[in-house]
XYZ file of C-alpha atoms in Angstrom:
534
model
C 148.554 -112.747 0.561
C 145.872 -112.529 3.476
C 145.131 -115.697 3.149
C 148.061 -116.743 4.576
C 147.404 -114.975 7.617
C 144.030 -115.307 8.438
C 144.114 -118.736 9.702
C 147.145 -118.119 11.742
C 145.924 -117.040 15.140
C 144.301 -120.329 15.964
C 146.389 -122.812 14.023
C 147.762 -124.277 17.492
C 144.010 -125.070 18.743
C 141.561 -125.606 15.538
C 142.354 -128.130 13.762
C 140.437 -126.780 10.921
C 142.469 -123.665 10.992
C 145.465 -125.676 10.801
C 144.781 -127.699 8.216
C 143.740 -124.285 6.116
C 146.772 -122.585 6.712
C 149.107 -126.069 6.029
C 147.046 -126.456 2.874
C 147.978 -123.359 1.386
C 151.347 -123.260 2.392
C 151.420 -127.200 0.350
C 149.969 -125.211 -2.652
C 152.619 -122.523 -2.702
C 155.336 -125.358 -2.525
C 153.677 -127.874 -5.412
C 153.497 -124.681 -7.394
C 157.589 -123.225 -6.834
C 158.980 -126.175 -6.103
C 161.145 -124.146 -3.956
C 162.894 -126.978 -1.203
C 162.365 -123.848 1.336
C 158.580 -124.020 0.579
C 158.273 -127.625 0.354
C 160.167 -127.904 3.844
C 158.039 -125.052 5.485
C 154.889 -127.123 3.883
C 155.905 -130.309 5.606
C 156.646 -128.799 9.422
C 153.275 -126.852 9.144
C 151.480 -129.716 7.722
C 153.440 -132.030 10.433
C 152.056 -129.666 12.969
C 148.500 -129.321 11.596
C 148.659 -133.652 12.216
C 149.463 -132.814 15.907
C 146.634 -131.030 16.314
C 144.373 -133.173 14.833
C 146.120 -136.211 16.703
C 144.978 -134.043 20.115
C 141.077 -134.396 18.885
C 141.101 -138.166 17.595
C 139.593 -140.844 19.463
C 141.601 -141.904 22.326
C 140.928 -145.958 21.766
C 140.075 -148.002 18.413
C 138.492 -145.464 16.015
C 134.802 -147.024 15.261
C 131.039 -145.366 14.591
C 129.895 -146.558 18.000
C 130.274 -143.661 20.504
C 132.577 -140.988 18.734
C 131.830 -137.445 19.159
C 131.160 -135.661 16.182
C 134.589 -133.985 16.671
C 136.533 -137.277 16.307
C 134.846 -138.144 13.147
C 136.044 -134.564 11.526
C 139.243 -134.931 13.544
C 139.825 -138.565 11.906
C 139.290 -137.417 8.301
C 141.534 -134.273 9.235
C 144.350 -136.734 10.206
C 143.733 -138.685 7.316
C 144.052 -135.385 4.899
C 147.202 -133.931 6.495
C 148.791 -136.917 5.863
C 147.583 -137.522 2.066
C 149.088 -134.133 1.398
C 152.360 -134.972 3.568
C 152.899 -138.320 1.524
C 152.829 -135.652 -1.522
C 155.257 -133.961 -0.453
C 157.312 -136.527 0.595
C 157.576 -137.121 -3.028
C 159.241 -133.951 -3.546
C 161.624 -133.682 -0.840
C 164.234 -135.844 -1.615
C 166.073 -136.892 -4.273
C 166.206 -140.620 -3.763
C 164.632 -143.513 -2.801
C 164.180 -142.720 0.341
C 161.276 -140.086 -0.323
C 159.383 -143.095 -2.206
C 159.594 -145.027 1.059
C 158.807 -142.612 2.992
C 156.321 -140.966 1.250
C 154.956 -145.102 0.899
C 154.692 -145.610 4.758
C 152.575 -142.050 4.623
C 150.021 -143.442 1.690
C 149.625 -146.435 3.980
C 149.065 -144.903 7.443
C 146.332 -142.915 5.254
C 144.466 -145.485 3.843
C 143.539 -146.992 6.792
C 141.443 -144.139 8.725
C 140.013 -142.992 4.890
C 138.341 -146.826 4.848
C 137.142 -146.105 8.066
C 135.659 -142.519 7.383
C 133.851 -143.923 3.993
C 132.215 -146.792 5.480
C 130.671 -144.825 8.743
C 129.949 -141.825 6.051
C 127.673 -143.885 4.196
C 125.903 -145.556 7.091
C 126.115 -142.638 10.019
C 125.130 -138.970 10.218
C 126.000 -137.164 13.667
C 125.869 -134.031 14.260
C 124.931 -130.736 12.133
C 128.133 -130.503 10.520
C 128.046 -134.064 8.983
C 127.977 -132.719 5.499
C 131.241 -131.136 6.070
C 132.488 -134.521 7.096
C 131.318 -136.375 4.390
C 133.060 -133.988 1.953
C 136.326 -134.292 3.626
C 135.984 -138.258 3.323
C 134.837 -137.797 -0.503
C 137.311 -135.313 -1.029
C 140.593 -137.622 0.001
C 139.039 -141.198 -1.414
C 138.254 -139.209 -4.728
C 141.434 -137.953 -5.018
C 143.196 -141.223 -3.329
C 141.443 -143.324 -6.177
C 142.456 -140.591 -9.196
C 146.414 -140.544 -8.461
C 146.876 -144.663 -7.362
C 144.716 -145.192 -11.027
C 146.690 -142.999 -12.889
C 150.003 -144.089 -12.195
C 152.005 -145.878 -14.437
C 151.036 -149.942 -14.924
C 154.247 -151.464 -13.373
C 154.050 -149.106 -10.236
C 150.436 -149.806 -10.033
C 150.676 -153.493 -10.078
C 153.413 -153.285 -7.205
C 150.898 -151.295 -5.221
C 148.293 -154.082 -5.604
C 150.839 -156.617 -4.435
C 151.306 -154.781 -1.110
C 147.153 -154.043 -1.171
C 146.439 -150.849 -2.667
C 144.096 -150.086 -5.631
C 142.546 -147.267 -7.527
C 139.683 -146.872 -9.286
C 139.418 -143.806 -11.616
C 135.730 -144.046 -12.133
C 135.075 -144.099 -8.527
C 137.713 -141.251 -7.873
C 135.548 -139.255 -10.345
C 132.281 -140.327 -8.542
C 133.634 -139.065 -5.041
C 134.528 -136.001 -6.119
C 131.655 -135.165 -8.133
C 129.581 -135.510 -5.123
C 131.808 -133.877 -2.880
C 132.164 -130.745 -5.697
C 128.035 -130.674 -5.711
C 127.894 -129.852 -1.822
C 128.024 -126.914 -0.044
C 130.973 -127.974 2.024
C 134.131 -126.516 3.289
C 135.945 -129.408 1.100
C 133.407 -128.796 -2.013
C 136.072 -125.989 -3.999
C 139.280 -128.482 -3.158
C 136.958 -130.803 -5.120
C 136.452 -128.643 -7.745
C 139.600 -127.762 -8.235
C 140.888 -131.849 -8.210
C 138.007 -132.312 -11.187
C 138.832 -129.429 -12.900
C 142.858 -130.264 -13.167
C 141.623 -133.671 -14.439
C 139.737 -132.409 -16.839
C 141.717 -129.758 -18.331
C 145.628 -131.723 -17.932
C 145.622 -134.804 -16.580
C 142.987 -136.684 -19.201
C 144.228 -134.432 -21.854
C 148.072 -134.694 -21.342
C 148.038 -138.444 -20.146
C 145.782 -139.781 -22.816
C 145.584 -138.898 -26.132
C 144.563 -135.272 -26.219
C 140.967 -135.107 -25.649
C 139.558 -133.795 -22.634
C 135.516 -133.157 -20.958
C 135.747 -129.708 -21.648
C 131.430 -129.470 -21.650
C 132.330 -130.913 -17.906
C 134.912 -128.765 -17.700
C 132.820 -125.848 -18.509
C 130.074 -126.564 -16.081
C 132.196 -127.138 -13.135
C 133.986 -123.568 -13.486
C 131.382 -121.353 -14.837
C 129.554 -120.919 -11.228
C 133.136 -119.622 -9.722
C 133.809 -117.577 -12.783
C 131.084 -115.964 -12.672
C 131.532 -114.821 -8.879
C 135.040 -114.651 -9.143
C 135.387 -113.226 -12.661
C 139.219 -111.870 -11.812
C 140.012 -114.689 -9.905
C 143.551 -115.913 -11.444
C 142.601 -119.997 -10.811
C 139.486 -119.252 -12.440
C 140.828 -117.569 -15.226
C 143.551 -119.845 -15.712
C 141.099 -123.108 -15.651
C 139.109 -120.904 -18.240
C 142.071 -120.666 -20.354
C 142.772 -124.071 -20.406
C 139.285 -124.869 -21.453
C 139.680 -122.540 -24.476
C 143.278 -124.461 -25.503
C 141.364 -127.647 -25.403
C 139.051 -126.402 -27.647
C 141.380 -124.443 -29.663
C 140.398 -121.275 -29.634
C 143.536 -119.868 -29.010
C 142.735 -115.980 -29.066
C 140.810 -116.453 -26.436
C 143.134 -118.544 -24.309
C 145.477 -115.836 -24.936
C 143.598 -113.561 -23.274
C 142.051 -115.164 -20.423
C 145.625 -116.042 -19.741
C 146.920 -112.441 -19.947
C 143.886 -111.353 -17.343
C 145.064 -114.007 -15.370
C 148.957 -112.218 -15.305
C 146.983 -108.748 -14.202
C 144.559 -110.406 -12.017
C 147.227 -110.554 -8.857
C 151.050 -110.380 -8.065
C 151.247 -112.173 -5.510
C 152.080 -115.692 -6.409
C 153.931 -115.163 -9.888
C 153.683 -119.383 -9.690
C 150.456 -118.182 -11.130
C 152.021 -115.862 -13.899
C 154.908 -118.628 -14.944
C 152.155 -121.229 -15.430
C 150.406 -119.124 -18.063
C 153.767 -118.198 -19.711
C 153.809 -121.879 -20.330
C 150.678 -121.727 -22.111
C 151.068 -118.764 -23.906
C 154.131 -120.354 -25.260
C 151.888 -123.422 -26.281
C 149.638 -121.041 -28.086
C 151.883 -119.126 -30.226
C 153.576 -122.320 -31.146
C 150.241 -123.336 -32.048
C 149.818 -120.382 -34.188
C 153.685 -120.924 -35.459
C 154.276 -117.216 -33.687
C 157.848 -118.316 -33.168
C 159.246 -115.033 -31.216
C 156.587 -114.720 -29.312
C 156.708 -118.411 -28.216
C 160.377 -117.518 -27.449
C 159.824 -114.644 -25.878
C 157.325 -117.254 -23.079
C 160.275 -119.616 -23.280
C 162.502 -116.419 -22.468
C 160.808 -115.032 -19.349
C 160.171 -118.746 -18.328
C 163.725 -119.336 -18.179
C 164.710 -116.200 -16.190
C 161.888 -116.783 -13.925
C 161.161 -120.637 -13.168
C 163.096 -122.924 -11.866
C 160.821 -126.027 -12.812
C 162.956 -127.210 -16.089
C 165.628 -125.104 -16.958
C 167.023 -127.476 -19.230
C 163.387 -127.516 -21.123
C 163.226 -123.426 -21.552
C 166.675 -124.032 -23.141
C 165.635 -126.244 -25.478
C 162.360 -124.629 -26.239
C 164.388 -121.085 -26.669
C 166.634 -122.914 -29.377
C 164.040 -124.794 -30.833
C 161.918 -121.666 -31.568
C 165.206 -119.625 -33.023
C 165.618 -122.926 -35.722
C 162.494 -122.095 -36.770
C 163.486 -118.268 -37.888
C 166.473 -116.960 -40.028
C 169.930 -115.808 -38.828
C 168.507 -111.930 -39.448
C 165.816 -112.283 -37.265
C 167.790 -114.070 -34.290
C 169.989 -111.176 -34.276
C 167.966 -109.031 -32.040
C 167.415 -111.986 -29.602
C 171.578 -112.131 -28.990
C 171.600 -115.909 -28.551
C 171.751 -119.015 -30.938
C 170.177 -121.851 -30.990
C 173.248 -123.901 -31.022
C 174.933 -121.952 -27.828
C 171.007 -123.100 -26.078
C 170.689 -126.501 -27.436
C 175.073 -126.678 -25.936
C 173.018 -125.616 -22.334
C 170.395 -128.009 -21.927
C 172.623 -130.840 -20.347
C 174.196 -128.967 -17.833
C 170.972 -127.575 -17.005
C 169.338 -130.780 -15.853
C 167.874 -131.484 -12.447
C 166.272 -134.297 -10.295
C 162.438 -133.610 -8.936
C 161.295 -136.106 -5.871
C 164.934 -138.237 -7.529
C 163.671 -138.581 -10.505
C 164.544 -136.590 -13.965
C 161.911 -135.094 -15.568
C 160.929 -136.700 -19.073
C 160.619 -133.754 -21.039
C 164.390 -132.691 -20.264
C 165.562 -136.597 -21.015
C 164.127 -135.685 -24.423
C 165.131 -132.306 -24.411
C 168.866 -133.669 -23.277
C 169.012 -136.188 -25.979
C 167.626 -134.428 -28.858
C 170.380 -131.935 -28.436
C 173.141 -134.328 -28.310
C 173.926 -133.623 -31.681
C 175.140 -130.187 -31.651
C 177.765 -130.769 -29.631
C 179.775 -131.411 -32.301
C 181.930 -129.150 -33.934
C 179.735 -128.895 -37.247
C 176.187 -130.408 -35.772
C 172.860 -131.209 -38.016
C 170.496 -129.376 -37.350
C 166.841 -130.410 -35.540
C 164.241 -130.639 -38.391
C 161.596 -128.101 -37.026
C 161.904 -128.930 -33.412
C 159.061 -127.316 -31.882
C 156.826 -129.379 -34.080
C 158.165 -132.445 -32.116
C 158.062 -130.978 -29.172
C 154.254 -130.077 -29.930
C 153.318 -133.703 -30.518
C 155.068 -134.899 -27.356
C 152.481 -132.277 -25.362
C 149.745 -133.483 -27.466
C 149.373 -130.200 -29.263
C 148.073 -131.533 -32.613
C 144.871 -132.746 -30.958
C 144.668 -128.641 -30.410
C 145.306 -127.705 -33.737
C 143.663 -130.264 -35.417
C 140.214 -128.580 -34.319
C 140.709 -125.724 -36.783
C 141.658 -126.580 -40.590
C 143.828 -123.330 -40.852
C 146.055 -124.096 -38.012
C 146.843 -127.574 -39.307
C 147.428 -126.488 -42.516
C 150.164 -123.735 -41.637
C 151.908 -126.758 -39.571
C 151.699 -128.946 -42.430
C 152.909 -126.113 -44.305
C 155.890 -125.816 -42.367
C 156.363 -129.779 -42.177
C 156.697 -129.270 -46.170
C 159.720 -126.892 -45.932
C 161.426 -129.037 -43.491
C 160.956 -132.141 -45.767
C 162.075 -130.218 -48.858
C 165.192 -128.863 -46.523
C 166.400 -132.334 -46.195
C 165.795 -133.206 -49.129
C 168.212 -131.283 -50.221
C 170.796 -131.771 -47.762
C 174.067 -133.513 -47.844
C 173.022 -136.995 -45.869
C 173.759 -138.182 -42.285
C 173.593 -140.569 -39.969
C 170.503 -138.672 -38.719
C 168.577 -138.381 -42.109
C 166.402 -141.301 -41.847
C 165.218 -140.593 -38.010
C 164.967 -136.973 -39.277
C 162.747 -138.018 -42.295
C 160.807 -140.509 -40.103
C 160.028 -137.784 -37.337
C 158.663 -135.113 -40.541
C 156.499 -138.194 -41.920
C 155.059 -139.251 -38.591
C 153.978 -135.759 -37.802
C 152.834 -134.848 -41.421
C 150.695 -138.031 -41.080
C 149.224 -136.617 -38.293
C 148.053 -133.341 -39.908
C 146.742 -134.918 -43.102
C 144.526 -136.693 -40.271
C 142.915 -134.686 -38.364
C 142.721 -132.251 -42.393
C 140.085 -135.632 -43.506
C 143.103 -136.915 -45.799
C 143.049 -140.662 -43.876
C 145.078 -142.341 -46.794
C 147.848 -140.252 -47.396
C 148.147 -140.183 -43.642
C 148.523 -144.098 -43.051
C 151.215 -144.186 -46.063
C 152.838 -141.483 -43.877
C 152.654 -143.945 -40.899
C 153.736 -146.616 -42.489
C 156.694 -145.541 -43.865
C 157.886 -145.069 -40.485
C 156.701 -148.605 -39.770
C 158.975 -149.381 -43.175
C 162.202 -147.461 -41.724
C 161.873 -149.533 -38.052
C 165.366 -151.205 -38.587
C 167.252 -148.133 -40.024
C 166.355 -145.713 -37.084
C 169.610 -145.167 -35.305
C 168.130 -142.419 -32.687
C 164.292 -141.828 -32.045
C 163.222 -145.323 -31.801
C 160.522 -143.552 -29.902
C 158.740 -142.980 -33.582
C 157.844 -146.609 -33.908
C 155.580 -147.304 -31.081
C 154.080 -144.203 -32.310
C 153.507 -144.508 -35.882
C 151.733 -147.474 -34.258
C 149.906 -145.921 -31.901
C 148.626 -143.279 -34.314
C 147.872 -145.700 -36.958
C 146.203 -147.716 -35.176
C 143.895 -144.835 -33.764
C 143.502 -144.031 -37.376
C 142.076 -147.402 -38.005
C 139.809 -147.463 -34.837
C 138.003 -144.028 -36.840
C 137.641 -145.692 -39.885
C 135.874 -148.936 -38.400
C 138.392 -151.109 -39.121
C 138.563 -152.435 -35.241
C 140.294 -155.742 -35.440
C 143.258 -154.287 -37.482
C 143.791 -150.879 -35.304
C 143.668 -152.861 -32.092
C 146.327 -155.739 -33.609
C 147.955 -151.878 -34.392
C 147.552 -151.188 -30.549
C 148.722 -154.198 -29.232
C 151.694 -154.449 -31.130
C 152.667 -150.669 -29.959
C 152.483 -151.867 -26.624
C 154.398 -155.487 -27.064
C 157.733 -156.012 -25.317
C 159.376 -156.592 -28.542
C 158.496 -153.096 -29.780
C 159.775 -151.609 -26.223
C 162.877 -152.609 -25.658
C 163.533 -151.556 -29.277
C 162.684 -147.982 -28.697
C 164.236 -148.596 -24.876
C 160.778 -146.801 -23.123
C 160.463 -148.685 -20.618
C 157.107 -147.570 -19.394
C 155.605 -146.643 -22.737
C 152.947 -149.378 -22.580
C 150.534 -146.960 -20.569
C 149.571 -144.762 -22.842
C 149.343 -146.565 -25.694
C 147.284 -149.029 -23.490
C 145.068 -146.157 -22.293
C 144.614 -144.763 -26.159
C 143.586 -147.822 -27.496
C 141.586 -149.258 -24.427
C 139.452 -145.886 -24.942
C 139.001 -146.209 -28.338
C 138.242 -149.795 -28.389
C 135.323 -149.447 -26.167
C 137.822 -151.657 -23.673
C 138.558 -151.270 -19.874
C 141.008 -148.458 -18.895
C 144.379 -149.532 -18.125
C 146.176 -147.126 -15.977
C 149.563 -144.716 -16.696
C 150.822 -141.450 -16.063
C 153.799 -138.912 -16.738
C 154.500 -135.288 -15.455
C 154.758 -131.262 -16.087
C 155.558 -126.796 -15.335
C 154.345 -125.670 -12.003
C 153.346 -129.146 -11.415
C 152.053 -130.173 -14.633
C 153.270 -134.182 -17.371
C 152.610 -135.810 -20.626
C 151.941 -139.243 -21.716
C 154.384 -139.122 -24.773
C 157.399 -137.600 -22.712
C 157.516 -140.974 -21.235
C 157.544 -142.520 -24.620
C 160.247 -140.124 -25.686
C 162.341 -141.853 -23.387
């Protein structure tokens, strides 16, 4: 933990050295989510703007006759409060932090539209390429999160004059990643989390992994224990689905340092991915397990995953585990919680799929983490290796044939809908493109007898329609697309804000403009089809 200390002693005077330490204290809070952390984050960061304030220009802030230190101290300013505005966010739990952190995003835009145009047009001083990066650094990432979030908050942005361009983002901090500046690793880092989570969990599952790859292999290979590095490398083997080796670049990432055990629960969450992945069901409890002792991120999800996983194995082998999956699936309510005042969508799902065993004689979830998996975008993992889809579609079988042969209820058809939307998926990505459109449509087919997961129709869409895209047939997959995303077809499967990703899937593979949407994740990671789930 060093690094916490080394910028200490001049904190009060540099303003560099107060931004450093501020910065890393902001990482430690996104990370725990601790409202100690977070508060200690905001007071340092608060104080790192004081100090910055002391260096700015005195009068209106302009190229003409400021010092080289007022240009760094302006883009300084303009950083501490693009990372207080963040964690504004997180703070409260109402509508206040929006506000607040809104009045933040605006003071910040102003001096960032300053520092871009006299970057472009003005070098002064020796240290100009540090200056530059700073202003690349918070436009890039400024751009990225305003164009990512979801289409209804973005358009109320607009109104009061803020836009994002994701392309742009990208652009600025590329460039700011290729220098040798004290902001090029924070840009790094930025493009690296975009291309290993936020395009894969926000879209539809694909991700730049040969971009990826390129930006981490220089720090990997200087840092080959470093646990960010090892993590990002991880990722980048998930994406690709080469799961054995995710497992263990995760695992070296858990020995690489104790320190920050942030670091440790984040790769519990993937680990659990991966042995879901490979249908490892204890061991993807055993993740779930820890996670739940551990992390305080979703309690209510770790519940849920912990019961879905025992479903999935027979009473014998629960036994040694000493819980049930009906006593955890009983939890999951009472275990829910508010982040920046709003409830995370992954425990809304969690919290309404196990409504139903709280009844005295519940039905049970037909193969849980399976749905769960989709709602993460796991089959776009799985998909990349025959064997692994297979063994899921195997599994799919024996939960088809199970209700089959069960007595019916009132939850058979959403059950049988949920089994034939996700079987359609794996006959997909297997090459079997007919018998996975009759799988889709017979969701389609069911749309007025769903009772439940009304969620499964915009999806059946949405994944139909993709189908159609890959088989040439554009004008039908993007009347698919656009009827996914229609306000009929919402406020039947009451999403509210499911029109972004389904926008952003079939923009992409139309060849169309971009619209924008986002969701959210553990440790500070979010998913595109939590928010449909909703």
């Amino acid at each position: 933990m060093c690094c916490l200390f080394f910028p200490l002693p001049r904190t009060k005077d540099s303003m560099y050295h107060a931004l450093t330490y501020a910065t890393i204290l902001e990482m430690q809070a996104m990370m725990t989510f601790d409202p100690e952390h977070i508060l200690a984050a905001g007071n340092t960061m608060k104080e790192a703007q004081a100090v910055c304030q002391r260096f700015r220009k005195k009068s209106t802030f302009s190229n003409r006759n400021s010092t080289e230190e007022e240009l760094h101290a302006e883009v300084c300013y303009a950083e501490c409060l693009l990372q207080r505005a963040a964690l504004t966010f997180l703070q409260d739990e109402n509508m206040v932090s929006f506000i607040k952190g809104g009045i933040k995003v605006r003071n910040m835009h102003s001096p960032y539209v300053s520092t871009h145009t006299i970057s472009s047009s003005y070098v002064h001083g020796d240290n100009h390429g540090h200056f530059e990066g700073g202003v690349k650094l918070g436009v890039g990432a400024f751009n990225l999160m305003i164009s990512m979030l979801p289409t209804r908050t973005l358009r109320l942005l607009e109104f009061v004059g803020f836009s994002g361009n994701k392309e742009f983002g990208l652009q600025q901090l590329t460039e700011g990643a290729a220098g040798q500046t004290f902001r090029s690793f924070l840009c790094n880092m930025l493009l690296l989390c975009y291309h290993t989570f936020m395009s894969f969990i926000l879209g539809t599952g694909e991700a730049d992994v040969e971009d990826a790859e390129k930006l981490l292999q220089p720090y990997l290979k200087q840092y080959p224990k470093g646990s960010i590095f090892l993590f990002f490398a991880g990722r980048i083997e998930v994406i690709k689905g080469n799961l054995d080796a995710a497992i263990v670049r995760f695992e070296e990432c858990c020995e690489a340092q104790q320190q920050w055990n942030q670091f440790h629960h984040m790769c519990y969450w993937e680990l659990m991915w991966c042995f879901t992945y490979k249908r490892h069901w204890k061991m993807a409890y055993f993740y779930a397990d820890l996670l739940s002792k551990e992390n305080a991120w979703s309690k209510a999800t770790y519940a849920y995953m912990k019961g879905a996983y025992l479903s999935m194995l027979t009473r014998e082998e629960c036994q040694p585990f000493r819980e049930s999956e009906v006593a955890l699936f009983r939890q999951v309510h009472g275990l829910k919680q508010k982040i920046a005042g709003k409830s995370l969508p992954t425990e809304k799902f969690a919290i309404r799929k196990a409504r139903r065993y709280l009844t005295e004689n519940p039905v049970t979830l037909p193969a849980p983490p399976l749905e769960m998996m989709y709602i993460w975008n796991g089959y776009t993992v799985i998909g990349k290796h025959k064997d692994l889809t297979e063994g899921m579609l195997k599994t799919l079988d024996e939960a088809q044939a199970k209700l089959e042969s069960s007595p019916r209820t009132e939850f058979s058809i959403d059950d049988q809908c949920l089994v034939s939307l996700l079987r359609g998926l794996c006959l997909k990505h297997l090459g079997h493109q007919e018998e996975a459109e009759h799988y889709f449509t017979l969701v389609l087919c069911n749309e007025t007898q769903l009772k439940f997961d009304h969620y499964l129709v915009p999806n059946a869409l949405l994944e139909h329609g993709l189908l159609c895209l890959e088989q040439g047939r554009k004008e039908e997959g993007i009347k698919l697309l656009e009827t996914a995303k229609s306000g009929r077809e919402l406020k039947t499967a009451g999403l509210g804000q499911v029109a972004h990703p389904v926008n952003r899937a079939g923009s992409i593979a139309a060849g169309r403009p971009v619209e924008t949407g986002a969701a959210a994740q553990p440790g500070g990671l979010g998913t595109a089809r939590s928010h449909q789930a909703r």
